[in-house]
Short mmCIF file of C-alpha atoms in Angstrom, two decimals:
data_model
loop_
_atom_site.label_atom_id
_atom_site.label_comp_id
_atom_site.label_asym_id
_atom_site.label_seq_id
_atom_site.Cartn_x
_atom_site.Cartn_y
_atom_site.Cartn_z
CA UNK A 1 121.92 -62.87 202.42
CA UNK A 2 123.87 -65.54 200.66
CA UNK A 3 124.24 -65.77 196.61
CA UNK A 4 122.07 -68.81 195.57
CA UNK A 5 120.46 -70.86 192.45
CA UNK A 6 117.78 -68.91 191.04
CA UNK A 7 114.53 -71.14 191.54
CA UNK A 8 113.25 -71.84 188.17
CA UNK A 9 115.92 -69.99 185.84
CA UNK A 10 116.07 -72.53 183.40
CA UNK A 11 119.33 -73.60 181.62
CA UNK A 12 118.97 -72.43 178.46
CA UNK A 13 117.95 -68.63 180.06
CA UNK A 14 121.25 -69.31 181.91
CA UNK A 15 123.20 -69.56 178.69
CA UNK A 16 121.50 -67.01 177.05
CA UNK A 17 122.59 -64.35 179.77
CA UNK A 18 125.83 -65.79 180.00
CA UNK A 19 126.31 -64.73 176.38
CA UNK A 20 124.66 -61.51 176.66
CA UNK A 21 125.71 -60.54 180.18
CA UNK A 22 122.36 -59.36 180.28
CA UNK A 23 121.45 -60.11 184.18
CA UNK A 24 118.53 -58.04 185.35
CA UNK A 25 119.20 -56.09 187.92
CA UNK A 26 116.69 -56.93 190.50
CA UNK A 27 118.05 -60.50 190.08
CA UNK A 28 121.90 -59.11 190.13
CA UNK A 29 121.07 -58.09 193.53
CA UNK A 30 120.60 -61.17 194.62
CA UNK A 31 124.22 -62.57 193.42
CA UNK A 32 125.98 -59.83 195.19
CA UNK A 33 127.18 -61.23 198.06
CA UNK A 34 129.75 -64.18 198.20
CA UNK A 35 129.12 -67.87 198.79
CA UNK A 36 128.33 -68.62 202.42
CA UNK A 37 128.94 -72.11 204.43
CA UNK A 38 126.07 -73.01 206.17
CA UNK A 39 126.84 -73.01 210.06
CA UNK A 40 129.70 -70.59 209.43
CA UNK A 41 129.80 -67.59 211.19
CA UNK A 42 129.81 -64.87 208.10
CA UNK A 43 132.53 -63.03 209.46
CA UNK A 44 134.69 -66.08 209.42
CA UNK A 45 134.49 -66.87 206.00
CA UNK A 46 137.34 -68.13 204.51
CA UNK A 47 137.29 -71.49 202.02
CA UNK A 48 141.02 -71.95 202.25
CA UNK A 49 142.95 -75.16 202.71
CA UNK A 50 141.78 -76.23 206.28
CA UNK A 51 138.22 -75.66 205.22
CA UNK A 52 138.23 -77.23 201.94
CA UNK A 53 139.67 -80.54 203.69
CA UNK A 54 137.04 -79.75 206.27
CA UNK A 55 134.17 -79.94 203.50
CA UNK A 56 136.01 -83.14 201.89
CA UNK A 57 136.00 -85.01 204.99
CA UNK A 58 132.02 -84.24 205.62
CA UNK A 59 131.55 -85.50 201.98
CA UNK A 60 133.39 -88.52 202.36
CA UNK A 61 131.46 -89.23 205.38
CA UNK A 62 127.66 -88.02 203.90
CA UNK A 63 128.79 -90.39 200.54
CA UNK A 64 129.52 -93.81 202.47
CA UNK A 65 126.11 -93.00 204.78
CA UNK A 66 124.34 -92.41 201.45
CA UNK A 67 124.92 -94.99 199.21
CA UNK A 68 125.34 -97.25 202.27
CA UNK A 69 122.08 -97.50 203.64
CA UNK A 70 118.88 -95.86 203.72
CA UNK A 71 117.89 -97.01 207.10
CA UNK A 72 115.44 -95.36 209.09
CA UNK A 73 116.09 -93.01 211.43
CA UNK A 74 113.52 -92.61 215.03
CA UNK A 75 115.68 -90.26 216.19
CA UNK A 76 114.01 -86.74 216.89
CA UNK A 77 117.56 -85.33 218.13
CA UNK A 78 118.25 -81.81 216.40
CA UNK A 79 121.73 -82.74 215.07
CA UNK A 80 120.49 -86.23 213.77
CA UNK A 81 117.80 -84.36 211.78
CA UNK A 82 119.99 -81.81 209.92
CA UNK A 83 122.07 -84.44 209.09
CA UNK A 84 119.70 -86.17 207.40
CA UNK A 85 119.02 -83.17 205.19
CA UNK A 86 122.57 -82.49 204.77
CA UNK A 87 123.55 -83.09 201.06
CA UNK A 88 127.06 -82.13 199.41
CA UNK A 89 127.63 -81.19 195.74
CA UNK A 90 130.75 -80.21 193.81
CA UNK A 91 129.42 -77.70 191.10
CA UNK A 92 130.96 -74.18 190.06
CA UNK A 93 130.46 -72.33 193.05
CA UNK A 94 128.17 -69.36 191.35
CA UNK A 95 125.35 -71.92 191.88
CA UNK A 96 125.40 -71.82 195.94
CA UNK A 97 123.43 -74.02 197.81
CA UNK A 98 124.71 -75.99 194.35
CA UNK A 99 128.62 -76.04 195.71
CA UNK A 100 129.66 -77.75 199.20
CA UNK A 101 127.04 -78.66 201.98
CA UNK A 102 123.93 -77.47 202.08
CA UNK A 103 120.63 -78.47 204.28
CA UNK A 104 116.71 -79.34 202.93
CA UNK A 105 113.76 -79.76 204.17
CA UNK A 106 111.75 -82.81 202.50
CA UNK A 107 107.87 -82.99 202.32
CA UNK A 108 106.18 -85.57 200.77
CA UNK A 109 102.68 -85.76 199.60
CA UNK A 110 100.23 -88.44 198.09
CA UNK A 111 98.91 -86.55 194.93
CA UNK A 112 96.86 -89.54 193.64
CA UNK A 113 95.97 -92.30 196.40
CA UNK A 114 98.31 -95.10 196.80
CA UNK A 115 99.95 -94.39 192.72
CA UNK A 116 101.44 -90.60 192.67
CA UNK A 117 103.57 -88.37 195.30
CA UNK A 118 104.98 -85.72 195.17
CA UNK A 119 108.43 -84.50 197.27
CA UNK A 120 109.41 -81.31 198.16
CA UNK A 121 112.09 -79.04 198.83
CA UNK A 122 113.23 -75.46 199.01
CA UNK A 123 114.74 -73.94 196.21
CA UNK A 124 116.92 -70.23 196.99
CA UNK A 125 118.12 -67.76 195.82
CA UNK A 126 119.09 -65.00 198.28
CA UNK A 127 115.94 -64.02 199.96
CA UNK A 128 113.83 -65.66 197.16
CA UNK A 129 111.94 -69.05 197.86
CA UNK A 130 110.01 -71.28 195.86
CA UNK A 131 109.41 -75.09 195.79
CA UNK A 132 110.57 -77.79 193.85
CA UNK A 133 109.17 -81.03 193.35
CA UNK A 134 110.02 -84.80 192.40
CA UNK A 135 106.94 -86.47 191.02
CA UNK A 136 107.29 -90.06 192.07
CA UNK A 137 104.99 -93.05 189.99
CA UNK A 138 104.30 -96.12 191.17
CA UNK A 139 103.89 -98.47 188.01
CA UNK A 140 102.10 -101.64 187.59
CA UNK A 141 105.32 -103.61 188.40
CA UNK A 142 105.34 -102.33 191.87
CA UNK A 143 108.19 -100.33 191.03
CA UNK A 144 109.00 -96.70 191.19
CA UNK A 145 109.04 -94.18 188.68
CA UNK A 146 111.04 -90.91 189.94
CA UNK A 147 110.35 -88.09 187.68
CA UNK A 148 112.85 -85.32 188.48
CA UNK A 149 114.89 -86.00 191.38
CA UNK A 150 115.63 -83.58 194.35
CA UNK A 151 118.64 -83.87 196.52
CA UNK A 152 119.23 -87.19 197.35
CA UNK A 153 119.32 -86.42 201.41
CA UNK A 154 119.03 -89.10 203.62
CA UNK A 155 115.45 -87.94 204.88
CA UNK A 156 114.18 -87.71 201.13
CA UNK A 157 115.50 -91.20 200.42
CA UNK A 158 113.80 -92.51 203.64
CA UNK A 159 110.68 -91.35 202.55
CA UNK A 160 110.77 -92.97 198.95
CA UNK A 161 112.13 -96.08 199.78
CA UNK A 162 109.25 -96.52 202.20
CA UNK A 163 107.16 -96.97 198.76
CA UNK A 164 108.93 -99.40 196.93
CA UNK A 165 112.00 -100.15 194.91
CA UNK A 166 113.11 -97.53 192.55
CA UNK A 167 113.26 -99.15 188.82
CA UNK A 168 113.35 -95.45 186.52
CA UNK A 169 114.91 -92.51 187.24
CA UNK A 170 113.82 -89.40 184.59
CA UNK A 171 115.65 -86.42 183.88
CA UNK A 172 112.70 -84.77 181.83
CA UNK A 173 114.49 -81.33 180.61
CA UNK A 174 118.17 -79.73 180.42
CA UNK A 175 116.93 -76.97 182.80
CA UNK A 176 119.85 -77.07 185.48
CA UNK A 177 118.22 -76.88 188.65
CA UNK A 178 116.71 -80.27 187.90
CA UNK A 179 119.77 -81.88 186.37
CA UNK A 180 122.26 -81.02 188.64
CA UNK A 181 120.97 -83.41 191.02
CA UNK A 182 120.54 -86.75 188.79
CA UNK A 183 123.81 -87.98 189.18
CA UNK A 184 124.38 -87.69 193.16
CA UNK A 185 120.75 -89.12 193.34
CA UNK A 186 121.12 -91.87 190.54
CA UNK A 187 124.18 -93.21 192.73
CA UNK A 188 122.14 -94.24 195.31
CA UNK A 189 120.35 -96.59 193.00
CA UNK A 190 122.82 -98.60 191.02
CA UNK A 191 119.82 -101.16 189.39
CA UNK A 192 117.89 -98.48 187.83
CA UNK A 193 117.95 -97.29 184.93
CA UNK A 194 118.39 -93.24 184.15
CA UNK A 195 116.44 -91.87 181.17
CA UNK A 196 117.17 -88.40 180.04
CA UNK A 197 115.62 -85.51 177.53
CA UNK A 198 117.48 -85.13 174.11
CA UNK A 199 119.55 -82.89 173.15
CA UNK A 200 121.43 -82.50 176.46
CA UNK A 201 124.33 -79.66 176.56
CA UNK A 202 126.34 -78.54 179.83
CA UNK A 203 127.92 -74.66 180.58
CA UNK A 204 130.91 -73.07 181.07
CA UNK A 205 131.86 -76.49 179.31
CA UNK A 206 129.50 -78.58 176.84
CA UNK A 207 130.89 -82.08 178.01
CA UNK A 208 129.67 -85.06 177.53
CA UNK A 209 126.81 -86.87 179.80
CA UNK A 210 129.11 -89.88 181.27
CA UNK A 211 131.36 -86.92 182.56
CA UNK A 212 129.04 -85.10 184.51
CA UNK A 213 128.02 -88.71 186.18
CA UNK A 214 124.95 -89.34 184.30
CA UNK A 215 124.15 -92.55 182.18
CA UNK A 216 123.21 -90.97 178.78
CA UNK A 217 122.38 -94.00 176.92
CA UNK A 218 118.33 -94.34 177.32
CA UNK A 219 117.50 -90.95 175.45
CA UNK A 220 113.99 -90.41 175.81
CA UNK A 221 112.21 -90.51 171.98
CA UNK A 222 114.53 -92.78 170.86
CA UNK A 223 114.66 -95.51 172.61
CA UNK A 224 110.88 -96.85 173.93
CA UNK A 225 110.83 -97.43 177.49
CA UNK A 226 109.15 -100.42 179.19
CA UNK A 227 106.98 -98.40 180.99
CA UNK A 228 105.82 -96.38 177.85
CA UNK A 229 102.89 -98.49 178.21
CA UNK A 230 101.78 -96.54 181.45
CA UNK A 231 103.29 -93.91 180.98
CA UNK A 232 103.53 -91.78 177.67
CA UNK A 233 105.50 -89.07 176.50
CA UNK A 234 105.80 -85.82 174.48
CA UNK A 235 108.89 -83.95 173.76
CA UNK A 236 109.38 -80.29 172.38
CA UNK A 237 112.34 -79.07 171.85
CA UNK A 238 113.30 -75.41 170.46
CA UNK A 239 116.56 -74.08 169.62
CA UNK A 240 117.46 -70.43 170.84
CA UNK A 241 120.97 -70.56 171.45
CA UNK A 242 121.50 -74.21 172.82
CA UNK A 243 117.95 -76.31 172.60
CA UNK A 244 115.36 -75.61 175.58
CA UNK A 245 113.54 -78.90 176.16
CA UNK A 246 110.74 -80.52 178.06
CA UNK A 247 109.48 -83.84 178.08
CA UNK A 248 106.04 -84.00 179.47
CA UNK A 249 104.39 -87.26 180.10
CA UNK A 250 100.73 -88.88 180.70
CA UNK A 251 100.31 -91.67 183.46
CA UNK A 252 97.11 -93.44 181.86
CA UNK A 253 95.94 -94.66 185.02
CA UNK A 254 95.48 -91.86 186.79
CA UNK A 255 94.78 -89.55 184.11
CA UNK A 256 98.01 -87.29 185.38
CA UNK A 257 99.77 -84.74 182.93
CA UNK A 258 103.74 -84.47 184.34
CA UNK A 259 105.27 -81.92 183.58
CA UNK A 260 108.60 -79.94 184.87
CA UNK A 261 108.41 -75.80 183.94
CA UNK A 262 105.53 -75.73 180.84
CA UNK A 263 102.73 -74.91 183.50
CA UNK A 264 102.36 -73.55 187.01
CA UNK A 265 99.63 -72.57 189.24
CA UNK A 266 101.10 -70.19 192.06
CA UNK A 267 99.04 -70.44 195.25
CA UNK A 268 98.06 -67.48 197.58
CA UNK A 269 100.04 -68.80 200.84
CA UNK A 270 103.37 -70.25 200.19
CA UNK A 271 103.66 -74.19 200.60
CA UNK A 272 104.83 -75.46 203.98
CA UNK A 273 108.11 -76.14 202.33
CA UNK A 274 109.11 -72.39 202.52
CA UNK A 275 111.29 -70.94 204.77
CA UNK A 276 108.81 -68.79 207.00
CA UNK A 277 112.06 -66.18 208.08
CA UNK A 278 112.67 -66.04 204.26
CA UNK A 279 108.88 -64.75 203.66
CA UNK A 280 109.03 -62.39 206.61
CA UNK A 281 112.93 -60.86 205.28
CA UNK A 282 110.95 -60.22 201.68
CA UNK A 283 107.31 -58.90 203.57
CA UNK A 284 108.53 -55.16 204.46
CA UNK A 285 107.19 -52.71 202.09
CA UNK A 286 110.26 -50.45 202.87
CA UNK A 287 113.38 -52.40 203.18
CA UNK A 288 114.62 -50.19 206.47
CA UNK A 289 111.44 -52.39 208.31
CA UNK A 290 113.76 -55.61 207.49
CA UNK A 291 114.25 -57.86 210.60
CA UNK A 292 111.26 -55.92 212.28
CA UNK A 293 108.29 -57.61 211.03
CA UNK A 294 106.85 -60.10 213.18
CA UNK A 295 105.12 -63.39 212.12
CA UNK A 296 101.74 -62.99 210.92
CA UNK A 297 99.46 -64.47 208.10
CA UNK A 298 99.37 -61.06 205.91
CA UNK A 299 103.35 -60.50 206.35
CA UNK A 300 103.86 -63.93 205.43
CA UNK A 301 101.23 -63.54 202.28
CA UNK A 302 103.01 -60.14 201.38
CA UNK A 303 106.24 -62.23 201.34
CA UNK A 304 105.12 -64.68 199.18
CA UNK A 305 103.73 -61.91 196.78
CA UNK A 306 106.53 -60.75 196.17
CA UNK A 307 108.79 -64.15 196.11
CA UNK A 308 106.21 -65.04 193.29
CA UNK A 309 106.68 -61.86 191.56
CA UNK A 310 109.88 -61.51 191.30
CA UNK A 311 110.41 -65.19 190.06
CA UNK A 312 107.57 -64.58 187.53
CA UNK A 313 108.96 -61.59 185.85
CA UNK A 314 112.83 -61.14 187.35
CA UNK A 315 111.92 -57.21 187.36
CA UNK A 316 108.58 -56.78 188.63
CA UNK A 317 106.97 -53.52 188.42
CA UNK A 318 105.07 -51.21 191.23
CA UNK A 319 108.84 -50.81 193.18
CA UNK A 320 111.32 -48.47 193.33
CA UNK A 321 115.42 -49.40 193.41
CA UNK A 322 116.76 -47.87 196.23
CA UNK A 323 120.38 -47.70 197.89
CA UNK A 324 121.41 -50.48 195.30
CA UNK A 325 119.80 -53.53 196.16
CA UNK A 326 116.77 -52.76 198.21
CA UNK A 327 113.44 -52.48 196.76
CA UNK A 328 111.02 -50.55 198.02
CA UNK A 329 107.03 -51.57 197.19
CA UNK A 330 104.20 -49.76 196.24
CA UNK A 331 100.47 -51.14 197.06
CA UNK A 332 100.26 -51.63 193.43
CA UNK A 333 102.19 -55.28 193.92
CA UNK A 334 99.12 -56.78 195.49
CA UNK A 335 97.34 -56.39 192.23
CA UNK A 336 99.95 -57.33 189.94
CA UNK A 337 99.87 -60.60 192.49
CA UNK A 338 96.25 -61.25 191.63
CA UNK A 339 96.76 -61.45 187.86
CA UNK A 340 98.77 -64.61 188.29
CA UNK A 341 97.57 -66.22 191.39
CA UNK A 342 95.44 -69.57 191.78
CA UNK A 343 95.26 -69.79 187.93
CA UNK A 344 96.68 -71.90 185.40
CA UNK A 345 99.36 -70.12 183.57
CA UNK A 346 102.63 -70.35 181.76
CA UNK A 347 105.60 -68.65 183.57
CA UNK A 348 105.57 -65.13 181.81
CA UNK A 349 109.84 -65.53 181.73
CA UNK A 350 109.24 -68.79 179.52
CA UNK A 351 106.63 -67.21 177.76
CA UNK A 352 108.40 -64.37 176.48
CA UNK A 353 112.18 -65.44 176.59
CA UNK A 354 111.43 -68.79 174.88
CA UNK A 355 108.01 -70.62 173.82
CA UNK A 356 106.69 -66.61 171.93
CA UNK A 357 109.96 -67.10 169.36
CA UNK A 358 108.84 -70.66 168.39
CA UNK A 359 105.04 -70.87 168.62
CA UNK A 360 104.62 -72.76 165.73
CA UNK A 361 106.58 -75.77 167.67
CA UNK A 362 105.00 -74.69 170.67
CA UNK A 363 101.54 -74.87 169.16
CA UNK A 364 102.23 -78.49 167.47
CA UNK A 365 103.17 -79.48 171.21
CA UNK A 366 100.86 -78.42 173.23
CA UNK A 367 98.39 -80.00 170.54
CA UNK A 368 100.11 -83.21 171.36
CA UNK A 369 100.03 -83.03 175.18
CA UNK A 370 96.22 -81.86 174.69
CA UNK A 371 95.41 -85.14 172.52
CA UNK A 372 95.41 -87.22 175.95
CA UNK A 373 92.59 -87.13 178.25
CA UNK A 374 94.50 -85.60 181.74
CA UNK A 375 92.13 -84.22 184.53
CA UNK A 376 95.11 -82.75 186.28
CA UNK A 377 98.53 -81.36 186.03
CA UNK A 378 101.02 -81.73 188.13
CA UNK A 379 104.40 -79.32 187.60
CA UNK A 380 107.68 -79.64 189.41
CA UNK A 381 107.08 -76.39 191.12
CA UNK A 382 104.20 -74.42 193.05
CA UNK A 383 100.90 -76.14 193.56
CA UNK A 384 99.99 -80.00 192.60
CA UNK A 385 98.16 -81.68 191.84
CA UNK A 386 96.28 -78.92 189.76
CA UNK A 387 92.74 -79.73 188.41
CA UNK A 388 92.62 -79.34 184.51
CA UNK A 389 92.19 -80.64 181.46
CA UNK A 390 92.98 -80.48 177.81
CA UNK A 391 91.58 -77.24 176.94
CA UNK A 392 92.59 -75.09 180.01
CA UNK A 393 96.43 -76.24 179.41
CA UNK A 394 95.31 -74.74 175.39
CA UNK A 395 93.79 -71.33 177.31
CA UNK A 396 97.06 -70.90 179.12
CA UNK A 397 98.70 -71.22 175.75
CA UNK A 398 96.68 -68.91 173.77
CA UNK A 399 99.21 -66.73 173.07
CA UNK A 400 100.69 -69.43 170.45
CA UNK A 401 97.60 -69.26 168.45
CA UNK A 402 95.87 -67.30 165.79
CA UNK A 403 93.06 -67.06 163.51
CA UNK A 404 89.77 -67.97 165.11
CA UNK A 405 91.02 -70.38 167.14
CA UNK A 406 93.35 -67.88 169.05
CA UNK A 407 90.64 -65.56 168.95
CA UNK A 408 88.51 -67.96 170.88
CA UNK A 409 91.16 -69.04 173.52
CA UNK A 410 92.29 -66.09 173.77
CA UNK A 411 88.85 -64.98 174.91
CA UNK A 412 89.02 -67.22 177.52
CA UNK A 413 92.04 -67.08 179.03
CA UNK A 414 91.60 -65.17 182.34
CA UNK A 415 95.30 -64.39 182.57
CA UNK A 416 96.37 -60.51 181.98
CA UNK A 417 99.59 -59.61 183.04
CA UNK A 418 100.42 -56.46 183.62
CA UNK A 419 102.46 -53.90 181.42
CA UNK A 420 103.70 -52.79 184.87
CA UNK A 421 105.34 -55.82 185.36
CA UNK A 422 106.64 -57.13 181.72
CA UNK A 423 109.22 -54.07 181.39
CA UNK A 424 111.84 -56.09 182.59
CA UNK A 425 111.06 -58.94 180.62
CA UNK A 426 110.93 -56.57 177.27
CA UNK A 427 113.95 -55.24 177.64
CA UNK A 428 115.76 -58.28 178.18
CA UNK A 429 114.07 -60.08 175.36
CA UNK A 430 114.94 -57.03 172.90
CA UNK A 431 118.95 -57.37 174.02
CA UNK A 432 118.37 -61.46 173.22
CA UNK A 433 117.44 -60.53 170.01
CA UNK A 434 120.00 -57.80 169.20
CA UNK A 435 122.57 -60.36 170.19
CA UNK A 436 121.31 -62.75 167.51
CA UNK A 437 120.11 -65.78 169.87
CA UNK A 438 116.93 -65.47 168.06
CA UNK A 439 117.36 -66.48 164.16
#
């Protein structure tokens, strides 16, 4: 196992455990090891001089091919294909596949015929697996709207050229998993312009946006946007240590709410996108049956159970810690699984780490997004598009209401989480607030 970017930790959660220290341990686990090279043998892993030129010379070469040309490619030889998923990033090297080379898959996927698609890749951490996505508009102008960018490999930037020329690029939130890639990907398209959430900040050091290689001067809220026509927008913004922020938008046309973390729908079997070996590494019930389960629909389900858990909640319950970093599972997972599968819901982490100390702003939000008439949702991560409307993105949110009206929604939400699983989650939040990150 390699140490890797956990998939939907969000910035702000980053900072706030920097300050605190206070990594859970079933997500410590994952960082143990040191960062890896992909096609290095592990046993050979040094990143000393030699190497580091070795990695600077690939990255010279992957830049000029990048911003070159996006030609397409027929060939269906091996090394031609991982080369086009090759992609190279200088970032603190904590945030592996974040730091050097690393390789992705793209998918892409028309979400609303011939105006929305969506693009795919794996995010890691570890054993750990989910997707991300880059939700791609097509506006009136016959230009491209690129909400969220992905890794700007030469297989993902085959696939969107193929739909037209790419006029806005949109960096909808300061969550770092989706920011990290804007500049690298914004390079490739020198005539577009890059519009970004408010309130932007950077760790270990808060520097400004021009220095991290992103164009900060079309803030979205306050300047309008040409396409704010089509396309409209909501921002909330809360401050727990340094701001947590997500824009979420409407595409009128289509009736399409955008959005990045706010809202996710996990599906029972993982999306193609997944590493398959990944699922099957996390499927044993007992750690000492790693590397001896073989392929099957209910190990790769069992997998994905647990992927999903242990994103959702960092600390699942129904497992025991054993010699250090295993888990071992009790039966009990597959019904903590069913509480938050195939349903709308609001990542429990965001729920209880950030949008439960500001509902009031929540609330006023989510009464905002709710004001437009969307028929479905589709998030940066996990399923898309996902069929809803106005008052089952309210139901998911119950929790930020009261009086009747929370009475009522909460009535109908048909999301229970566990106690089981929210121990982790507890403690955490109660060390937040003892270190004072919650005024």
């Amino acid at each position: 196992a390699s140490s890797e970017l956990p998939p939907i930790m969000l910035a702000s959660l980053l900072c706030l455990l920097a300050q605190t220290e206070a990594m859970p341990k079933p997500i410590r686990r994952h960082m143990k090891t040191s960062i890896r090279l992909p096609g290095v043998n592990p046993s050979s892993q040094g990143v000393g001089r030699r190497r580091r030129l070795d990695w600077l010379r690939g990255h010279a070469a992957g830049v000029e091919q990048s911003t070159s040309t996006h030609s397409v490619s027929t060939s269906t030889n091996s090394v031609t294909s991982k080369a086009d998923r090759r992609f190279f990033l200088l970032f603190p090297p904590f945030f592996k596949p974040y730091f050097g080379f690393g390789e992705r898959k793209t998918i892409r996927s028309e979400l609303v015929p011939g105006r929305i698609w969506g693009f795919e890749q794996e995010q890691t951490l570890a054993t750990l697996s989910v997707n991300i996505r880059c939700t791609v508009v097509k506006l009136d102008s016959g230009g491209l709207w690129v909400h969220a960018p992905i890794f700007p490999t030469k297989e993902f930037l085959r696939q969107l050229d193929e739909l037209g020329p790419v006029e806005h690029i949109i960096l909808p939130t300061c969550a770092i998993e989706h920011k990290v890639t804007i500049a690298p990907f914004s390079r490739n398209y020198p005539n577009a312009k890059v519009w970004v959430a408010p309130k932007q900040w950077a760790i270990p050091l808060d520097l400004p946006l021009p220095l991290l290689g992103i164009p900060g001067k079309n803030v979205l809220g306050e300047t309008k946007a040409e396409w704010q026509n089509e396309i409209h927008l909501s921002i909330l913004e809360l401050a727990l240590g340094n701001p947590f922020v997500e824009v979420a938008f409407f595409h009128k046309a289509t009736k399409s709410l955008i959005l990045t973390d706010s809202a996710v729908r996990i599906p029972r079997d993982a999306p193609p996108v997944i590493s398959r070996d990944l699922l099957l590494e996390t499927a044993p019930d007992d750690p000492k049956d790693k590397g001896t389960v073989e392929s099957s629909p209910a190990a790769l389900q069992a997998g994905w159970a647990k992927t999903c858990l242990l994103v959702s909640y960092f600390g699942p319950g129904n497992n025991e810690q054993i010699g250090g970093f295993d888990l071992k599972w009790e039966s009990g997972y597959k019904k903590s699984f069913e509480a938050i599968v195939n349903k709308l819901l609001v990542s429990p982490v965001l729920r209880f780490l950030v949008f439960d100390k500001s509902p009031e702003v929540t609330r006023a939000w989510v009464d905002s997004v709710c004001s437009w008439n969307f028929n479905k949702i589709i998030p940066a991560h996990y399923d898309a598009p996902i069929k809803a409307g106005p008052m089952d993105l309210k139901i998911a949110y119950s929790f930020v209401y009261d009086g009747l009206e929370g009475s009522i929604l909460n009535a109908l939400n048909r999301v229970s989480l566990p106690n089981v699983d929210l121990k982790t989650l507890k403690t955490l939040e109660k060390t937040l607030q003892d270190a004072g990150l919650y005024d």
